[in-house]
Structures are given as C-alpha cells and as structure tokens.
PDB file of C-alpha atoms in Angstrom:
ATOM      1  CA  MET A 596     -93.814  36.023 -49.446  1.00 61.00           C
ATOM      2  CA  CYS A 597     -90.503  34.489 -50.972  1.00 63.00           C
ATOM      3  CA  SER A 598     -88.754  32.846 -47.921  1.00 61.00           C
ATOM      4  CA  MET A 599     -84.894  33.558 -47.613  1.00 52.00           C
ATOM      5  CA  ALA A 600     -82.528  30.772 -47.241  1.00 49.00           C
ATOM      6  CA  SER A 601     -78.910  31.423 -45.944  1.00 42.00           C
ATOM      7  CA  TYR A 602     -77.673  27.943 -47.559  1.00 45.00           C
ATOM      8  CA  ALA A 603     -76.804  26.871 -51.001  1.00 48.00           C
ATOM      9  CA  VAL A 604     -79.423  26.542 -53.256  1.00 48.00           C
ATOM     10  CA  PRO A 605     -79.714  22.592 -54.138  1.00 43.00           C
ATOM     11  CA  VAL A 606     -80.928  22.904 -57.872  1.00 50.00           C
ATOM     12  CA  LEU A 607     -80.273  23.433 -61.237  1.00 62.00           C
ATOM     13  CA  PRO A 608     -78.217  26.845 -61.934  1.00 86.00           C
ATOM     14  CA  ASN A 609     -79.753  29.713 -63.555  1.00 94.00           C
ATOM     15  CA  MET A 610     -78.367  29.644 -67.062  1.00 93.00           C
ATOM     16  CA  LEU A 611     -77.262  33.281 -67.404  1.00 94.00           C
ATOM     17  CA  LEU A 612     -75.459  32.960 -64.305  1.00 94.00           C
ATOM     18  CA  ALA A 613     -73.955  29.549 -65.336  1.00 92.00           C
ATOM     19  CA  ALA A 614     -72.831  31.389 -68.094  1.00 91.00           C
ATOM     20  CA  LEU A 615     -70.450  33.920 -66.002  1.00 91.00           C
ATOM     21  CA  PRO A 616     -66.879  33.042 -65.954  1.00 89.00           C
ATOM     22  CA  ALA A 617     -65.779  31.339 -62.313  1.00 88.00           C
ATOM     23  CA  ALA A 618     -64.229  34.260 -61.045  1.00 87.00           C
ATOM     24  CA  GLU A 619     -67.003  36.677 -61.308  1.00 89.00           C
ATOM     25  CA  TRP A 620     -69.615  34.184 -60.337  1.00 91.00           C
ATOM     26  CA  GLU A 621     -67.701  33.904 -57.177  1.00 90.00           C
ATOM     27  CA  GLN A 622     -67.809  37.704 -56.674  1.00 89.00           C
ATOM     28  CA  VAL A 623     -71.316  37.875 -57.844  1.00 92.00           C
ATOM     29  CA  ARG A 624     -72.906  35.413 -55.599  1.00 91.00           C
ATOM     30  CA  ARG A 625     -71.937  37.068 -52.565  1.00 93.00           C
ATOM     31  CA  ASN A 626     -74.706  39.470 -53.486  1.00 94.00           C
ATOM     32  CA  LEU A 627     -77.215  37.366 -54.590  1.00 95.00           C
ATOM     33  CA  LYS A 628     -79.684  35.747 -51.903  1.00 95.00           C
ATOM     34  CA  PRO A 629     -81.250  32.248 -52.272  1.00 95.00           C
ATOM     35  CA  ILE A 630     -84.814  32.655 -51.970  1.00 96.00           C
ATOM     36  CA  PHE A 631     -87.589  29.871 -52.068  1.00 96.00           C
ATOM     37  CA  MET A 632     -90.807  31.231 -54.189  1.00 97.00           C
ATOM     38  CA  PRO A 633     -93.990  29.932 -53.269  1.00 97.00           C
ATOM     39  CA  PHE A 634     -97.078  29.042 -55.509  1.00 95.00           C
ATOM     40  CA  GLY A 635     -98.853  32.235 -56.311  1.00 95.00           C
ATOM     41  CA  ASP A 636     -96.212  34.432 -54.665  1.00 97.00           C
ATOM     42  CA  VAL A 637     -96.513  37.918 -56.061  1.00 96.00           C
ATOM     43  CA  LEU A 638     -92.675  39.247 -56.625  1.00 96.00           C
ATOM     44  CA  TYR A 639     -94.190  42.791 -58.031  1.00 95.00           C
ATOM     45  CA  GLU A 640     -97.065  44.919 -59.114  1.00 94.00           C
ATOM     46  CA  PRO A 641     -97.218  46.944 -62.022  1.00 93.00           C
ATOM     47  CA  ALA A 642     -96.214  50.925 -61.448  1.00 87.00           C
ATOM     48  CA  MET A 643     -94.608  49.930 -57.609  1.00 89.00           C
ATOM     49  CA  PRO A 644     -91.220  50.741 -56.905  1.00 89.00           C
ATOM     50  CA  THR A 645     -89.193  47.546 -57.740  1.00 91.00           C
ATOM     51  CA  SER A 646     -85.926  47.118 -55.675  1.00 91.00           C
ATOM     52  CA  HIS A 647     -84.851  43.535 -56.779  1.00 95.00           C
ATOM     53  CA  ILE A 648     -83.915  41.402 -59.778  1.00 96.00           C
ATOM     54  CA  TYR A 649     -85.072  37.881 -59.804  1.00 97.00           C
ATOM     55  CA  PHE A 650     -83.024  34.934 -61.330  1.00 97.00           C
ATOM     56  CA  PRO A 651     -85.314  31.870 -61.027  1.00 97.00           C
ATOM     57  CA  THR A 652     -83.579  28.086 -61.049  1.00 95.00           C
ATOM     58  CA  THR A 653     -86.339  25.742 -60.452  1.00 94.00           C
ATOM     59  CA  SER A 654     -89.461  28.417 -60.288  1.00 96.00           C
ATOM     60  CA  VAL A 655     -91.407  29.821 -63.036  1.00 97.00           C
ATOM     61  CA  ILE A 656     -92.514  33.231 -62.941  1.00 98.00           C
ATOM     62  CA  SER A 657     -95.553  34.602 -65.180  1.00 97.00           C
ATOM     63  CA  ILE A 658     -95.428  38.116 -66.276  1.00 97.00           C
ATOM     64  CA  SER A 659     -99.124  39.668 -66.944  1.00 95.00           C
ATOM     65  CA  CYS A 660    -100.748  42.747 -68.137  1.00 93.00           C
ATOM     66  CA  VAL A 661    -103.061  43.990 -66.133  1.00 90.00           C
ATOM     67  CA  LEU A 662    -105.793  46.374 -67.020  1.00 88.00           C
ATOM     68  CA  ALA A 663    -107.723  48.854 -65.223  1.00 89.00           C
ATOM     69  CA  ASP A 664    -110.445  46.857 -64.327  1.00 89.00           C
ATOM     70  CA  CYS A 665    -108.207  43.925 -62.983  1.00 85.00           C
ATOM     71  CA  ARG A 666    -108.322  41.884 -65.719  1.00 87.00           C
ATOM     72  CA  SER A 667    -105.139  40.597 -66.895  1.00 88.00           C
ATOM     73  CA  ASP A 668    -103.375  38.447 -69.467  1.00 91.00           C
ATOM     74  CA  ALA A 669     -99.997  36.663 -69.242  1.00 94.00           C
ATOM     75  CA  VAL A 670     -97.317  38.329 -72.030  1.00 95.00           C
ATOM     76  CA  ALA A 671     -94.325  35.878 -71.095  1.00 96.00           C
ATOM     77  CA  LEU A 672     -92.922  32.903 -68.855  1.00 97.00           C
ATOM     78  CA  ILE A 673     -89.546  33.369 -67.247  1.00 97.00           C
ATOM     79  CA  GLY A 674     -87.900  30.180 -66.207  1.00 96.00           C
ATOM     80  CA  ARG A 675     -84.207  29.385 -65.285  1.00 95.00           C
ATOM     81  CA  GLU A 676     -83.104  30.468 -68.960  1.00 95.00           C
ATOM     82  CA  GLY A 677     -83.723  34.295 -67.829  1.00 96.00           C
ATOM     83  CA  PHE A 678     -84.623  36.639 -65.002  1.00 97.00           C
ATOM     84  CA  ALA A 679     -87.686  38.974 -63.944  1.00 97.00           C
ATOM     85  CA  SER A 680     -87.699  42.248 -63.575  1.00 94.00           C
ATOM     86  CA  VAL A 681     -86.017  43.201 -67.078  1.00 95.00           C
ATOM     87  CA  GLU A 682     -87.751  46.776 -67.132  1.00 92.00           C
ATOM     88  CA  VAL A 683     -85.666  47.558 -63.818  1.00 92.00           C
ATOM     89  CA  PHE A 684     -82.482  46.034 -65.451  1.00 93.00           C
ATOM     90  CA  LEU A 685     -83.191  48.674 -68.723  1.00 92.00           C
ATOM     91  CA  GLY A 686     -83.273  51.150 -66.339  1.00 90.00           C
ATOM     92  CA  SER A 687     -86.923  52.046 -65.168  1.00 90.00           C
ATOM     93  CA  ASP A 688     -87.465  52.362 -61.437  1.00 87.00           C
ATOM     94  CA  SER A 689     -90.668  50.311 -61.817  1.00 89.00           C
ATOM     95  CA  ALA A 690     -92.388  47.305 -63.535  1.00 88.00           C
ATOM     96  CA  LEU A 691     -94.811  47.613 -66.101  1.00 89.00           C
ATOM     97  CA  CYS A 692     -96.293  44.335 -65.201  1.00 94.00           C
ATOM     98  CA  ARG A 693     -97.325  42.004 -62.579  1.00 96.00           C
ATOM     99  CA  ALA A 694     -94.634  38.901 -61.903  1.00 97.00           C
ATOM    100  CA  VAL A 695     -96.648  35.892 -60.107  1.00 97.00           C
ATOM    101  CA  VAL A 696     -94.981  32.965 -59.243  1.00 97.00           C
ATOM    102  CA  LEU A 697     -96.618  29.695 -61.592  1.00 96.00           C
ATOM    103  CA  SER A 698     -94.783  26.837 -60.298  1.00 95.00           C
ATOM    104  CA  GLU A 699     -92.713  27.133 -56.862  1.00 95.00           C
ATOM    105  CA  GLY A 700     -89.255  26.680 -56.857  1.00 95.00           C
ATOM    106  CA  TRP A 701     -86.065  28.024 -56.079  1.00 95.00           C
ATOM    107  CA  GLY A 702     -84.447  31.365 -57.412  1.00 96.00           C
ATOM    108  CA  TYR A 703     -81.695  34.056 -56.490  1.00 96.00           C
ATOM    109  CA  ARG A 704     -82.548  37.383 -56.136  1.00 96.00           C
ATOM    110  CA  ILE A 705     -80.127  40.835 -56.124  1.00 96.00           C
ATOM    111  CA  ARG A 706     -80.625  44.401 -55.261  1.00 95.00           C
ATOM    112  CA  ARG A 707     -81.359  46.570 -58.292  1.00 93.00           C
ATOM    113  CA  GLU A 708     -78.281  48.759 -57.352  1.00 94.00           C
ATOM    114  CA  LEU A 709     -76.121  45.556 -56.549  1.00 94.00           C
ATOM    115  CA  LEU A 710     -76.807  44.177 -60.071  1.00 94.00           C
ATOM    116  CA  ASN A 711     -75.860  47.976 -61.865  1.00 92.00           C
ATOM    117  CA  ARG A 712     -72.828  47.844 -59.824  1.00 91.00           C
ATOM    118  CA  GLU A 713     -71.732  44.537 -61.050  1.00 89.00           C
ATOM    119  CA  CYS A 714     -73.171  45.193 -64.466  1.00 89.00           C
ATOM    120  CA  TRP A 715     -70.943  48.223 -64.755  1.00 85.00           C
ATOM    121  CA  GLN A 716     -67.688  47.473 -63.315  1.00 83.00           C
ATOM    122  CA  GLY A 717     -65.962  45.950 -66.367  1.00 75.00           C
ATOM    123  CA  GLY A 718     -67.308  42.336 -66.293  1.00 79.00           C
ATOM    124  CA  SER A 719     -69.220  40.086 -68.221  1.00 88.00           C
ATOM    125  CA  MET A 720     -72.069  40.602 -66.319  1.00 91.00           C
ATOM    126  CA  HIS A 721     -73.928  43.033 -68.836  1.00 91.00           C
ATOM    127  CA  GLY A 722     -72.897  41.476 -72.020  1.00 89.00           C
ATOM    128  CA  VAL A 723     -74.927  38.257 -70.663  1.00 92.00           C
ATOM    129  CA  LEU A 724     -78.258  39.945 -69.408  1.00 94.00           C
ATOM    130  CA  LEU A 725     -78.742  42.417 -72.104  1.00 93.00           C
ATOM    131  CA  PRO A 726     -79.283  39.690 -74.996  1.00 94.00           C
ATOM    132  CA  TYR A 727     -82.058  38.122 -72.658  1.00 95.00           C
ATOM    133  CA  ALA A 728     -83.808  41.432 -72.421  1.00 95.00           C
ATOM    134  CA  GLN A 729     -84.212  41.306 -76.199  1.00 95.00           C
ATOM    135  CA  SER A 730     -85.375  37.739 -75.896  1.00 95.00           C
ATOM    136  CA  TYR A 731     -88.157  38.881 -73.660  1.00 96.00           C
ATOM    137  CA  ILE A 732     -89.146  41.556 -75.647  1.00 95.00           C
ATOM    138  CA  THR A 733     -89.686  39.113 -78.589  1.00 96.00           C
ATOM    139  CA  GLN A 734     -91.517  36.920 -76.150  1.00 96.00           C
ATOM    140  CA  VAL A 735     -93.938  39.595 -75.254  1.00 96.00           C
ATOM    141  CA  ALA A 736     -94.172  40.759 -78.676  1.00 96.00           C
ATOM    142  CA  GLN A 737     -95.286  37.508 -80.310  1.00 96.00           C
ATOM    143  CA  THR A 738     -97.552  36.886 -77.368  1.00 95.00           C
ATOM    144  CA  SER A 739     -99.727  39.633 -78.449  1.00 93.00           C
ATOM    145  CA  VAL A 740     -99.788  38.545 -82.131  1.00 94.00           C
ATOM    146  CA  CYS A 741    -100.463  35.391 -81.184  1.00 95.00           C
ATOM    147  CA  ASN A 742    -103.597  36.236 -78.859  1.00 92.00           C
ATOM    148  CA  ARG A 743    -104.950  38.127 -81.496  1.00 91.00           C
ATOM    149  CA  HIS A 744    -104.622  35.761 -84.541  1.00 95.00           C
ATOM    150  CA  HIS A 745    -104.410  32.281 -83.353  1.00 96.00           C
ATOM    151  CA  SER A 746    -107.029  29.729 -82.072  1.00 96.00           C
ATOM    152  CA  ILE A 747    -107.238  28.983 -78.458  1.00 96.00           C
ATOM    153  CA  ASP A 748    -105.971  25.148 -79.292  1.00 97.00           C
ATOM    154  CA  GLN A 749    -102.914  26.664 -81.120  1.00 97.00           C
ATOM    155  CA  GLN A 750    -102.638  29.022 -77.779  1.00 96.00           C
ATOM    156  CA  LEU A 751    -102.748  26.175 -75.411  1.00 97.00           C
ATOM    157  CA  CYS A 752    -100.040  24.173 -77.197  1.00 97.00           C
ATOM    158  CA  ARG A 753     -97.520  26.999 -77.300  1.00 97.00           C
ATOM    159  CA  TRP A 754     -98.132  27.685 -73.419  1.00 96.00           C
ATOM    160  CA  LEU A 755     -97.744  24.153 -72.591  1.00 97.00           C
ATOM    161  CA  LEU A 756     -94.703  23.809 -74.670  1.00 97.00           C
ATOM    162  CA  MET A 757     -92.974  27.076 -73.117  1.00 96.00           C
ATOM    163  CA  PHE A 758     -94.004  26.001 -69.601  1.00 96.00           C
ATOM    164  CA  SER A 759     -92.160  22.555 -70.086  1.00 95.00           C
ATOM    165  CA  ASP A 760     -89.156  24.565 -71.623  1.00 94.00           C
ATOM    166  CA  ARG A 761     -88.695  26.547 -68.111  1.00 94.00           C
ATOM    167  CA  GLN A 762     -90.064  23.663 -66.114  1.00 88.00           C
ATOM    168  CA  ALA A 763     -87.362  21.514 -67.575  1.00 85.00           C
ATOM    169  CA  SER A 764     -90.038  18.489 -67.170  1.00 89.00           C
ATOM    170  CA  ASN A 765     -92.877  17.002 -68.721  1.00 93.00           C
ATOM    171  CA  GLU A 766     -94.907  17.393 -65.890  1.00 93.00           C
ATOM    172  CA  LEU A 767     -96.530  20.314 -65.281  1.00 95.00           C
ATOM    173  CA  PRO A 768     -98.290  21.197 -61.802  1.00 94.00           C
ATOM    174  CA  ILE A 769    -101.008  23.448 -63.400  1.00 94.00           C
ATOM    175  CA  THR A 770    -104.833  23.567 -63.546  1.00 94.00           C
ATOM    176  CA  HIS A 771    -107.018  24.232 -66.281  1.00 95.00           C
ATOM    177  CA  GLU A 772    -108.208  27.310 -64.437  1.00 94.00           C
ATOM    178  CA  HIS A 773    -104.720  28.806 -64.079  1.00 93.00           C
ATOM    179  CA  ILE A 774    -104.031  28.183 -67.725  1.00 95.00           C
ATOM    180  CA  ALA A 775    -107.341  30.060 -68.477  1.00 95.00           C
ATOM    181  CA  GLU A 776    -105.744  32.792 -66.252  1.00 92.00           C
ATOM    182  CA  LEU A 777    -102.767  33.035 -68.298  1.00 91.00           C
ATOM    183  CA  MET A 778    -104.440  33.069 -71.709  1.00 92.00           C
ATOM    184  CA  GLY A 779    -107.304  35.533 -70.506  1.00 91.00           C
ATOM    185  CA  VAL A 780    -110.087  33.164 -71.805  1.00 93.00           C
ATOM    186  CA  ARG A 781    -112.771  30.666 -69.941  1.00 95.00           C
ATOM    187  CA  ARG A 782    -111.740  27.690 -68.345  1.00 95.00           C
ATOM    188  CA  GLU A 783    -114.023  25.789 -70.427  1.00 97.00           C
ATOM    189  CA  SER A 784    -112.547  27.018 -73.358  1.00 96.00           C
ATOM    190  CA  VAL A 785    -109.159  25.345 -71.998  1.00 96.00           C
ATOM    191  CA  THR A 786    -110.709  22.498 -70.923  1.00 95.00           C
ATOM    192  CA  GLU A 787    -112.207  21.488 -74.402  1.00 97.00           C
ATOM    193  CA  ALA A 788    -108.992  22.656 -76.054  1.00 97.00           C
ATOM    194  CA  ALA A 789    -107.078  20.091 -73.148  1.00 96.00           C
ATOM    195  CA  HIS A 790    -109.515  17.396 -74.345  1.00 96.00           C
ATOM    196  CA  LYS A 791    -108.968  17.218 -77.983  1.00 97.00           C
ATOM    197  CA  LEU A 792    -104.913  17.056 -76.903  1.00 97.00           C
ATOM    198  CA  GLN A 793    -105.529  14.388 -74.702  1.00 96.00           C
ATOM    199  CA  ILE A 794    -107.672  12.391 -77.550  1.00 97.00           C
ATOM    200  CA  ALA A 795    -104.839  13.305 -79.803  1.00 96.00           C
ATOM    201  CA  GLY A 796    -102.456  11.637 -77.663  1.00 97.00           C
ATOM    202  CA  CYS A 797    -100.331  14.897 -76.803  1.00 97.00           C
ATOM    203  CA  ILE A 798    -101.119  15.343 -73.331  1.00 97.00           C
ATOM    204  CA  ARG A 799    -102.676  13.580 -70.271  1.00 96.00           C
ATOM    205  CA  TYR A 800    -104.228  15.820 -67.337  1.00 94.00           C
ATOM    206  CA  ARG A 801    -105.664  15.129 -64.246  1.00 90.00           C
ATOM    207  CA  ARG A 802    -106.548  17.328 -61.515  1.00 86.00           C
ATOM    208  CA  GLY A 803    -103.865  20.304 -61.107  1.00 88.00           C
ATOM    209  CA  HIS A 804    -101.728  18.090 -63.311  1.00 93.00           C
ATOM    210  CA  ILE A 805    -100.433  18.176 -66.892  1.00 96.00           C
ATOM    211  CA  SER A 806     -98.634  15.287 -68.423  1.00 96.00           C
ATOM    212  CA  VAL A 807     -96.773  16.289 -72.050  1.00 96.00           C
ATOM    213  CA  VAL A 808     -96.630  12.832 -73.563  1.00 96.00           C
ATOM    214  CA  ASP A 809     -95.838  13.543 -77.139  1.00 97.00           C
ATOM    215  CA  ARG A 810     -94.090  16.666 -77.536  1.00 95.00           C
ATOM    216  CA  SER A 811     -93.681  16.386 -81.417  1.00 96.00           C
ATOM    217  CA  GLY A 812     -97.387  15.941 -81.553  1.00 96.00           C
ATOM    218  CA  LEU A 813     -97.898  19.283 -79.093  1.00 96.00           C
ATOM    219  CA  GLU A 814     -95.510  21.325 -81.467  1.00 96.00           C
ATOM    220  CA  ALA A 815     -97.450  20.293 -84.563  1.00 96.00           C
ATOM    221  CA  HIS A 816    -100.931  21.450 -83.208  1.00 96.00           C
ATOM    222  CA  SER A 817     -99.030  24.646 -81.963  1.00 96.00           C
ATOM    223  CA  CYS A 818     -98.669  27.888 -84.243  1.00 95.00           C
ATOM    224  CA  GLU A 819     -95.343  29.298 -85.541  1.00 96.00           C
ATOM    225  CA  CYS A 820     -95.272  31.455 -82.279  1.00 96.00           C
ATOM    226  CA  TYR A 821     -93.781  28.887 -80.153  1.00 96.00           C
ATOM    227  CA  GLY A 822     -90.997  28.387 -82.567  1.00 95.00           C
ATOM    228  CA  VAL A 823     -90.018  31.650 -83.359  1.00 95.00           C
ATOM    229  CA  VAL A 824     -89.280  32.624 -79.753  1.00 95.00           C
ATOM    230  CA  LYS A 825     -87.641  29.288 -78.747  1.00 94.00           C
ATOM    231  CA  ARG A 826     -85.050  30.110 -81.728  1.00 94.00           C
ATOM    232  CA  GLU A 827     -84.506  33.549 -80.487  1.00 93.00           C
ATOM    233  CA  THR A 828     -84.178  32.435 -77.178  1.00 92.00           C
ATOM    234  CA  ASP A 829     -81.472  29.620 -78.040  1.00 92.00           C
ATOM    235  CA  ARG A 830     -79.883  32.133 -80.467  1.00 92.00           C
ATOM    236  CA  LEU A 831     -79.380  35.139 -77.655  1.00 89.00           C
ATOM    237  CA  LEU A 832     -78.261  32.515 -75.137  1.00 86.00           C
ATOM    238  CA  GLU A 833     -75.529  31.624 -77.202  1.00 87.00           C
ATOM    239  CA  MET A 834     -75.098  35.058 -77.727  1.00 82.00           C
ATOM    240  CA  SER A 835     -74.620  35.795 -74.241  1.00 77.00           C
ATOM    241  CA  ARG A 836     -72.045  32.763 -74.015  1.00 77.00           C
ATOM    242  CA  ARG A 837     -69.911  34.028 -77.058  1.00 75.00           C
ATOM    243  CA  SER A 838     -69.614  37.486 -75.117  1.00 68.00           C
ATOM    244  CA  VAL A 839     -68.416  36.022 -72.301  1.00 74.00           C
ATOM    245  CA  LYS A 840     -65.600  34.235 -74.159  1.00 69.00           C
ATOM    246  CA  VAL A 841     -64.779  37.504 -75.980  1.00 66.00           C
ATOM    247  CA  ALA A 842     -64.515  39.503 -72.968  1.00 63.00           C
ATOM    248  CA  ALA A 843     -62.205  36.528 -71.482  1.00 61.00           C
ATOM    249  CA  ALA A 844     -59.936  36.907 -74.503  1.00 64.00           C
ATOM    250  CA  GLN A 845     -59.974  40.420 -74.213  1.00 61.00           C
ATOM    251  CA  VAL A 846     -58.712  40.447 -70.367  1.00 56.00           C
ATOM    252  CA  ALA A 847     -55.837  37.777 -71.129  1.00 60.00           C
ATOM    253  CA  ALA A 848     -54.708  39.940 -74.199  1.00 62.00           C
ATOM    254  CA  TYR A 849     -54.914  43.123 -72.028  1.00 52.00           C
ATOM    255  CA  GLN A 850     -52.703  41.274 -69.431  1.00 61.00           C
ATOM    256  CA  ILE A 851     -50.451  40.114 -71.913  1.00 70.00           C
ATOM    257  CA  ARG A 852     -49.791  43.730 -73.381  1.00 70.00           C
ATOM    258  CA  LYS A 853     -49.445  45.003 -70.192  1.00 63.00           C
ATOM    259  CA  GLU A 854     -46.759  42.498 -68.704  1.00 69.00           C
ATOM    260  CA  ARG A 855     -44.996  43.118 -72.260  1.00 71.00           C
ATOM    261  CA  SER A 856     -44.923  46.842 -71.774  1.00 74.00           C
ATOM    262  CA  ASP A 857     -44.483  47.235 -67.901  1.00 67.00           C
ATOM    263  CA  PRO A 858     -42.333  44.499 -66.409  1.00 60.00           C
ATOM    264  CA  SER A 859     -43.310  45.503 -62.924  1.00 60.00           C
ATOM    265  CA  PHE A 860     -47.202  44.705 -63.920  1.00 51.00           C
ATOM    266  CA  ALA A 861     -46.035  40.957 -64.691  1.00 54.00           C
ATOM    267  CA  ASN A 862     -44.325  40.699 -61.061  1.00 59.00           C
ATOM    268  CA  ALA A 863     -47.053  42.140 -59.470  1.00 53.00           C
ATOM    269  CA  SER A 864     -49.480  39.704 -60.979  1.00 51.00           C
ATOM    270  CA  GLN A 865     -47.215  36.541 -60.166  1.00 55.00           C
ATOM    271  CA  ASN A 866     -47.108  37.981 -56.654  1.00 54.00           C
ATOM    272  CA  ILE A 867     -50.786  37.902 -56.517  1.00 48.00           C
ATOM    273  CA  ALA A 868     -51.216  34.413 -57.904  1.00 48.00           C
TER     274      ALA A 868
END
C-alpha cells in the first residue's frame, strides 16, 4: 500500500504539475496528497473502480495488460513526465490495465472528482493533462507494434532507455526477472540479450541493478519505436507548456478589456491586490 505523508515531498516535481502557473499550483496542491510508493505496490487492477489519479515524481509505474489466464505484458511506463489512470481522466470509472510500482519513490495522488473540478473550472489543468493522454496512447500503440515486429534485443534496449528517462538516472534498480515480466518473455532471453549489450559496452549489470554506460550505443541497438515515443512525448509536453502561456495571456487580456469597460472592476482588482 502507498504510504501517506503530511509534509512536503523532497523530490523533483512532476513535469505536468510543474507546468501549471504558480497561482494555480498553489490551489491544486491543497488537493494533492504526497505519497511514498513502495516497489511492487499495485495501484489499481483492471475493471476495478478507480478513485484516484497518480502523479509520480521519483517513482516509476508500469502499466500492464492482463489476460484471463493472468499472463501480462507491460504496455507503458510512467514517471515524472506523466500520470497514471489516464482512462479515468478521459471519463471512465475504471482502468483497463494493472498499474504496479516498478521503481519505488514519491509522488502525488488526487481524487478523481477533485481533479475533474480543477479541470473544468477554467484553469490550465485540462490543457496540461490532455496532451499527455495522447502521449500515453502513442506509447501503448507503439509498444504493441514493437512487441510484434522487433527482436527481444531491440525491445530490451527500448525498455532500458524508457526506464532511464523516467528514472532520470543511468542507474536502474531492476532485475532480469522483472524485465522479463515487463516484456512477457523468458528470463533467460533477457539475460542473453543483456549479456550481448554488456559485451558491446552499452550496459553493466549485477544482481538487481543495471547501469547504462553508453546511452548512444543503447539507442543505436534499439529499434525506431523508442525515438517515435520520445519525440512525441517531448512535443506534447511542450504543447502543454504553451497551452499554459496561452491561457495566461487570455486571462490577462480579459482583465484588461474588463478594466477598460468597467472602472469598478479595475478598482476591485486593485483592492484585491
């Protein structure tokens, strides 16, 4: 279970929340609960009512599609660039996949009704989160294509690069067994692929830990799927930032028009300030 904290989280911010204007962030943070997410913690299961949205800061969450016989494949990783429970944000009352903490760390959670209120009261929140939802869908779709058409060696490179991006570090606390579970393949296949990458000088590994020592080499051994998702994620994150600037400019323009047409409004604004 996620452990709650009543104090400020001493971590890097979630990139989506960090894109909000300062005044809006101060309002939203009252409804955000800092939580520590232990490794292996299940945040939600398929078809179960989902009442919270999760914003990782230093934690990394894996999203897996689960079959009737309990086999599962990961379809996405979520770190501080995004949020979990995208389906709920888009209007569903339950998630389609399982969300599990892959790398323990901090984050925030917020009740869905409180997030909905923040999104629809005219601020920047909806415009910030919606592009990420598109990025998430792109990641899921590209993962499906990659699993079907690319080698285990290429897929391993892609997962390591994605994990490194979301961990914001080249030191990855993960075992071959956990990678095999993500990819839906045998552990021996992952060990063989990792051995090739270690010989090539791209990574070093020991029990429960992988170090990325040559990121460029790892990218060269990967398929195009990593680049497709990375570029789209970067593009849409920039779109979120631009939407905040546009919204702020619109509010400022509205205030100017209002002050010019209604002097009493200008006096009221000055009194509030």
